[in-house]
């Protein structure tokens, strides 16, 4: 079975292009996601993660949280183009703002009986929960900042990460500020 140990975490380093987190409030209608994705695609931007969830109290609007890497000037142009879409009510780049953000990951680790203690010690340190316990593998759930998840996964890679699923970043502005 192939492990993910040889695969890089991202295509761009944070030094090359900082990670931007953009939240959109959009109409909850078919095709909106495609139109938003096309704006990023036309500028040559890869969406690293995308989370879509229902809006506040009704079903008319949805909240999209998008993360991508790129030049701030180009991203500003993308946000301006997003505002031109009829379906987009709000578009905000939260990079550098005080926000609450979290991410969830499920990590399947192949581990023998002798490696199990080490895997569980890493899991305990990162407050990960064991979601599945087999004789040759574990599935761990961890939540927190992107950096925390990156560090957790890097520690497990040498032990044999065989599958990885990440939710993408969830974000909410602090205090009375709207997200």
PDB file of C-alpha atoms in Angstrom:
ATOM      1  CA  UNK A   1       0.000   0.000   0.000  1.00  0.00           C
ATOM      2  CA  UNK A   2       1.308   3.455  -0.888  1.00  0.00           C
ATOM      3  CA  UNK A   3       1.768   5.892   1.949  1.00  0.00           C
ATOM      4  CA  UNK A   4       1.533   9.638   1.807  1.00  0.00           C
ATOM      5  CA  UNK A   5       4.989  10.046   3.318  1.00  0.00           C
ATOM      6  CA  UNK A   6       6.555  11.022  -0.002  1.00  0.00           C
ATOM      7  CA  UNK A   7       3.895  13.560  -0.976  1.00  0.00           C
ATOM      8  CA  UNK A   8       4.392  17.247  -0.124  1.00  0.00           C
ATOM      9  CA  UNK A   9       1.773  18.999   2.004  1.00  0.00           C
ATOM     10  CA  UNK A  10       1.322  21.922  -0.390  1.00  0.00           C
ATOM     11  CA  UNK A  11       2.582  23.063  -3.776  1.00  0.00           C
ATOM     12  CA  UNK A  12       3.631  26.498  -2.516  1.00  0.00           C
ATOM     13  CA  UNK A  13       5.544  27.374   0.579  1.00  0.00           C
ATOM     14  CA  UNK A  14       4.155  30.079   2.860  1.00  0.00           C
ATOM     15  CA  UNK A  15       7.224  32.170   2.041  1.00  0.00           C
ATOM     16  CA  UNK A  16       6.336  32.132  -1.674  1.00  0.00           C
ATOM     17  CA  UNK A  17       2.655  32.926  -1.293  1.00  0.00           C
ATOM     18  CA  UNK A  18       0.835  33.517   1.991  1.00  0.00           C
ATOM     19  CA  UNK A  19      -2.373  31.614   2.619  1.00  0.00           C
ATOM     20  CA  UNK A  20      -5.484  33.766   2.273  1.00  0.00           C
ATOM     21  CA  UNK A  21      -8.845  32.952   3.773  1.00  0.00           C
ATOM     22  CA  UNK A  22     -11.819  34.474   2.007  1.00  0.00           C
ATOM     23  CA  UNK A  23     -15.394  34.251   3.197  1.00  0.00           C
ATOM     24  CA  UNK A  24     -18.317  34.761   0.882  1.00  0.00           C
ATOM     25  CA  UNK A  25     -22.000  35.135   1.603  1.00  0.00           C
ATOM     26  CA  UNK A  26     -23.761  33.873  -1.505  1.00  0.00           C
ATOM     27  CA  UNK A  27     -27.258  33.052  -2.676  1.00  0.00           C
ATOM     28  CA  UNK A  28     -28.084  29.426  -2.078  1.00  0.00           C
ATOM     29  CA  UNK A  29     -28.800  28.484  -5.688  1.00  0.00           C
ATOM     30  CA  UNK A  30     -27.545  25.895  -8.171  1.00  0.00           C
ATOM     31  CA  UNK A  31     -24.518  27.000 -10.191  1.00  0.00           C
ATOM     32  CA  UNK A  32     -23.182  29.577  -7.724  1.00  0.00           C
ATOM     33  CA  UNK A  33     -20.217  27.400  -6.784  1.00  0.00           C
ATOM     34  CA  UNK A  34     -19.245  27.011 -10.452  1.00  0.00           C
ATOM     35  CA  UNK A  35     -19.407  30.761 -11.076  1.00  0.00           C
ATOM     36  CA  UNK A  36     -17.265  31.474  -7.995  1.00  0.00           C
ATOM     37  CA  UNK A  37     -14.739  28.779  -8.954  1.00  0.00           C
ATOM     38  CA  UNK A  38     -14.484  30.231 -12.479  1.00  0.00           C
ATOM     39  CA  UNK A  39     -13.404  33.610 -11.089  1.00  0.00           C
ATOM     40  CA  UNK A  40     -10.469  31.909  -9.350  1.00  0.00           C
ATOM     41  CA  UNK A  41      -9.727  29.717 -12.365  1.00  0.00           C
ATOM     42  CA  UNK A  42      -9.582  32.627 -14.821  1.00  0.00           C
ATOM     43  CA  UNK A  43      -6.840  34.224 -12.705  1.00  0.00           C
ATOM     44  CA  UNK A  44      -4.941  30.942 -12.459  1.00  0.00           C
ATOM     45  CA  UNK A  45      -5.628  30.494  -8.760  1.00  0.00           C
ATOM     46  CA  UNK A  46      -5.984  27.073  -7.209  1.00  0.00           C
ATOM     47  CA  UNK A  47      -8.540  26.820  -4.404  1.00  0.00           C
ATOM     48  CA  UNK A  48      -6.798  24.852  -1.645  1.00  0.00           C
ATOM     49  CA  UNK A  49      -9.887  24.300   0.472  1.00  0.00           C
ATOM     50  CA  UNK A  50     -13.559  25.137   0.203  1.00  0.00           C
ATOM     51  CA  UNK A  51     -16.260  24.818   2.834  1.00  0.00           C
ATOM     52  CA  UNK A  52     -19.888  25.636   2.072  1.00  0.00           C
ATOM     53  CA  UNK A  53     -22.526  25.726   4.786  1.00  0.00           C
ATOM     54  CA  UNK A  54     -26.000  27.198   5.281  1.00  0.00           C
ATOM     55  CA  UNK A  55     -26.292  30.870   6.224  1.00  0.00           C
ATOM     56  CA  UNK A  56     -27.541  32.182   9.538  1.00  0.00           C
ATOM     57  CA  UNK A  57     -31.245  31.551   9.959  1.00  0.00           C
ATOM     58  CA  UNK A  58     -32.639  30.940   6.520  1.00  0.00           C
ATOM     59  CA  UNK A  59     -31.915  28.898   3.441  1.00  0.00           C
ATOM     60  CA  UNK A  60     -31.605  31.861   1.073  1.00  0.00           C
ATOM     61  CA  UNK A  61     -27.875  32.292   1.651  1.00  0.00           C
ATOM     62  CA  UNK A  62     -24.827  30.095   2.131  1.00  0.00           C
ATOM     63  CA  UNK A  63     -21.427  30.850   3.604  1.00  0.00           C
ATOM     64  CA  UNK A  64     -18.347  29.846   1.581  1.00  0.00           C
ATOM     65  CA  UNK A  65     -14.922  29.785   3.178  1.00  0.00           C
ATOM     66  CA  UNK A  66     -12.156  29.539   0.596  1.00  0.00           C
ATOM     67  CA  UNK A  67      -8.418  29.280   1.157  1.00  0.00           C
ATOM     68  CA  UNK A  68      -5.866  29.898  -1.564  1.00  0.00           C
ATOM     69  CA  UNK A  69      -2.314  31.147  -1.983  1.00  0.00           C
ATOM     70  CA  UNK A  70      -1.280  34.024  -4.164  1.00  0.00           C
ATOM     71  CA  UNK A  71      -0.244  37.601  -4.591  1.00  0.00           C
ATOM     72  CA  UNK A  72      -2.355  40.040  -2.523  1.00  0.00           C
ATOM     73  CA  UNK A  73      -2.893  42.382  -5.502  1.00  0.00           C
ATOM     74  CA  UNK A  74      -4.298  39.619  -7.687  1.00  0.00           C
ATOM     75  CA  UNK A  75      -6.465  38.374  -4.849  1.00  0.00           C
ATOM     76  CA  UNK A  76      -7.873  41.872  -4.434  1.00  0.00           C
ATOM     77  CA  UNK A  77      -8.852  41.766  -8.115  1.00  0.00           C
ATOM     78  CA  UNK A  78     -10.498  38.380  -7.575  1.00  0.00           C
ATOM     79  CA  UNK A  79     -12.555  39.773  -4.692  1.00  0.00           C
ATOM     80  CA  UNK A  80     -13.647  42.726  -6.849  1.00  0.00           C
ATOM     81  CA  UNK A  81     -14.721  40.298  -9.575  1.00  0.00           C
ATOM     82  CA  UNK A  82     -16.594  38.178  -7.032  1.00  0.00           C
ATOM     83  CA  UNK A  83     -18.585  41.269  -6.004  1.00  0.00           C
ATOM     84  CA  UNK A  84     -19.667  41.640  -9.624  1.00  0.00           C
ATOM     85  CA  UNK A  85     -21.391  38.253  -9.507  1.00  0.00           C
ATOM     86  CA  UNK A  86     -25.125  38.645  -8.876  1.00  0.00           C
ATOM     87  CA  UNK A  87     -25.060  35.717  -6.425  1.00  0.00           C
ATOM     88  CA  UNK A  88     -22.346  37.148  -4.154  1.00  0.00           C
ATOM     89  CA  UNK A  89     -23.639  39.350  -1.315  1.00  0.00           C
ATOM     90  CA  UNK A  90     -20.380  39.709   0.614  1.00  0.00           C
ATOM     91  CA  UNK A  91     -16.722  38.847  -0.034  1.00  0.00           C
ATOM     92  CA  UNK A  92     -14.016  39.456   2.571  1.00  0.00           C
ATOM     93  CA  UNK A  93     -10.351  38.473   2.709  1.00  0.00           C
ATOM     94  CA  UNK A  94      -9.739  37.774   6.399  1.00  0.00           C
ATOM     95  CA  UNK A  95      -5.971  37.483   6.080  1.00  0.00           C
ATOM     96  CA  UNK A  96      -4.363  39.221   9.035  1.00  0.00           C
ATOM     97  CA  UNK A  97      -7.679  39.853  10.836  1.00  0.00           C
ATOM     98  CA  UNK A  98      -8.590  38.647  14.314  1.00  0.00           C
ATOM     99  CA  UNK A  99     -10.765  35.643  13.622  1.00  0.00           C
ATOM    100  CA  UNK A 100     -11.570  32.285  15.133  1.00  0.00           C
ATOM    101  CA  UNK A 101     -10.582  29.528  12.759  1.00  0.00           C
ATOM    102  CA  UNK A 102     -10.391  25.803  12.950  1.00  0.00           C
ATOM    103  CA  UNK A 103     -10.015  22.785  10.740  1.00  0.00           C
ATOM    104  CA  UNK A 104     -10.735  19.078  11.188  1.00  0.00           C
ATOM    105  CA  UNK A 105      -8.733  16.168   9.800  1.00  0.00           C
ATOM    106  CA  UNK A 106      -9.173  12.421   9.753  1.00  0.00           C
ATOM    107  CA  UNK A 107      -5.862  10.596   9.502  1.00  0.00           C
ATOM    108  CA  UNK A 108      -5.510   6.858   8.917  1.00  0.00           C
ATOM    109  CA  UNK A 109      -2.192   5.606  10.230  1.00  0.00           C
ATOM    110  CA  UNK A 110      -0.861   2.161   9.474  1.00  0.00           C
ATOM    111  CA  UNK A 111       0.855   0.968  12.623  1.00  0.00           C
ATOM    112  CA  UNK A 112       2.064  -2.284  14.022  1.00  0.00           C
ATOM    113  CA  UNK A 113       1.620  -3.289  17.627  1.00  0.00           C
ATOM    114  CA  UNK A 114       5.086  -1.944  18.434  1.00  0.00           C
ATOM    115  CA  UNK A 115       4.379   1.475  16.830  1.00  0.00           C
ATOM    116  CA  UNK A 116       0.941   1.878  18.374  1.00  0.00           C
ATOM    117  CA  UNK A 117       2.206   3.451  21.607  1.00  0.00           C
ATOM    118  CA  UNK A 118       4.137   6.103  19.686  1.00  0.00           C
ATOM    119  CA  UNK A 119       1.117   6.936  17.515  1.00  0.00           C
ATOM    120  CA  UNK A 120      -1.140   7.198  20.554  1.00  0.00           C
ATOM    121  CA  UNK A 121       1.375   9.467  22.322  1.00  0.00           C
ATOM    122  CA  UNK A 122       1.359  11.837  19.337  1.00  0.00           C
ATOM    123  CA  UNK A 123      -2.454  11.688  19.292  1.00  0.00           C
ATOM    124  CA  UNK A 124      -2.650  12.476  23.010  1.00  0.00           C
ATOM    125  CA  UNK A 125      -0.268  15.424  22.677  1.00  0.00           C
ATOM    126  CA  UNK A 126      -2.457  16.936  19.932  1.00  0.00           C
ATOM    127  CA  UNK A 127      -5.719  15.990  21.671  1.00  0.00           C
ATOM    128  CA  UNK A 128      -6.707  13.806  18.728  1.00  0.00           C
ATOM    129  CA  UNK A 129      -9.509  11.279  19.152  1.00  0.00           C
ATOM    130  CA  UNK A 130      -9.269   7.666  18.055  1.00  0.00           C
ATOM    131  CA  UNK A 131     -12.212   7.084  15.701  1.00  0.00           C
ATOM    132  CA  UNK A 132     -11.305   3.561  14.542  1.00  0.00           C
ATOM    133  CA  UNK A 133      -9.012   1.028  16.181  1.00  0.00           C
ATOM    134  CA  UNK A 134      -7.805  -1.985  14.128  1.00  0.00           C
ATOM    135  CA  UNK A 135      -4.981  -4.450  14.603  1.00  0.00           C
ATOM    136  CA  UNK A 136      -2.908  -2.797  11.857  1.00  0.00           C
ATOM    137  CA  UNK A 137      -4.240   0.773  11.704  1.00  0.00           C
ATOM    138  CA  UNK A 138      -5.862   3.656  13.552  1.00  0.00           C
ATOM    139  CA  UNK A 139      -8.068   6.494  12.338  1.00  0.00           C
ATOM    140  CA  UNK A 140      -7.474   9.678  14.303  1.00  0.00           C
ATOM    141  CA  UNK A 141      -9.563  12.855  14.308  1.00  0.00           C
ATOM    142  CA  UNK A 142      -7.799  16.094  15.146  1.00  0.00           C
ATOM    143  CA  UNK A 143      -9.078  19.665  15.093  1.00  0.00           C
ATOM    144  CA  UNK A 144      -7.496  23.074  15.474  1.00  0.00           C
ATOM    145  CA  UNK A 145      -5.482  25.547  13.480  1.00  0.00           C
ATOM    146  CA  UNK A 146      -4.036  24.653  10.099  1.00  0.00           C
ATOM    147  CA  UNK A 147      -0.535  24.813  11.585  1.00  0.00           C
ATOM    148  CA  UNK A 148      -1.495  22.394  14.365  1.00  0.00           C
ATOM    149  CA  UNK A 149      -2.884  19.915  11.838  1.00  0.00           C
ATOM    150  CA  UNK A 150       0.187  20.290   9.594  1.00  0.00           C
ATOM    151  CA  UNK A 151       2.488  19.562  12.538  1.00  0.00           C
ATOM    152  CA  UNK A 152       0.377  16.595  13.664  1.00  0.00           C
ATOM    153  CA  UNK A 153       0.432  15.055  10.180  1.00  0.00           C
ATOM    154  CA  UNK A 154       4.177  15.632   9.772  1.00  0.00           C
ATOM    155  CA  UNK A 155       4.849  13.767  13.020  1.00  0.00           C
ATOM    156  CA  UNK A 156       2.723  10.842  11.848  1.00  0.00           C
ATOM    157  CA  UNK A 157       4.125  10.657   8.285  1.00  0.00           C
ATOM    158  CA  UNK A 158       7.217   8.624   9.194  1.00  0.00           C
ATOM    159  CA  UNK A 159       4.954   6.146  10.982  1.00  0.00           C
ATOM    160  CA  UNK A 160       2.815   5.556   7.883  1.00  0.00           C
ATOM    161  CA  UNK A 161      -0.049   7.893   7.015  1.00  0.00           C
ATOM    162  CA  UNK A 162      -2.087   5.968   4.433  1.00  0.00           C
ATOM    163  CA  UNK A 163      -5.114   8.267   4.104  1.00  0.00           C
ATOM    164  CA  UNK A 164      -5.860  11.848   4.957  1.00  0.00           C
ATOM    165  CA  UNK A 165      -9.054  13.907   4.753  1.00  0.00           C
ATOM    166  CA  UNK A 166      -9.184  17.569   5.809  1.00  0.00           C
ATOM    167  CA  UNK A 167     -12.313  19.666   6.157  1.00  0.00           C
ATOM    168  CA  UNK A 168     -10.845  22.944   5.003  1.00  0.00           C
ATOM    169  CA  UNK A 169     -10.721  26.003   7.174  1.00  0.00           C
ATOM    170  CA  UNK A 170     -13.782  27.134   9.129  1.00  0.00           C
ATOM    171  CA  UNK A 171     -13.672  30.785  10.090  1.00  0.00           C
ATOM    172  CA  UNK A 172     -15.706  33.357  12.016  1.00  0.00           C
ATOM    173  CA  UNK A 173     -14.885  37.004  12.791  1.00  0.00           C
ATOM    174  CA  UNK A 174     -14.461  37.823  16.474  1.00  0.00           C
ATOM    175  CA  UNK A 175     -16.776  40.082  18.458  1.00  0.00           C
ATOM    176  CA  UNK A 176     -19.532  42.049  16.761  1.00  0.00           C
ATOM    177  CA  UNK A 177     -17.849  42.089  13.343  1.00  0.00           C
ATOM    178  CA  UNK A 178     -19.714  40.155  10.648  1.00  0.00           C
ATOM    179  CA  UNK A 179     -17.837  37.333   8.991  1.00  0.00           C
TER     180      UNK A 179
END
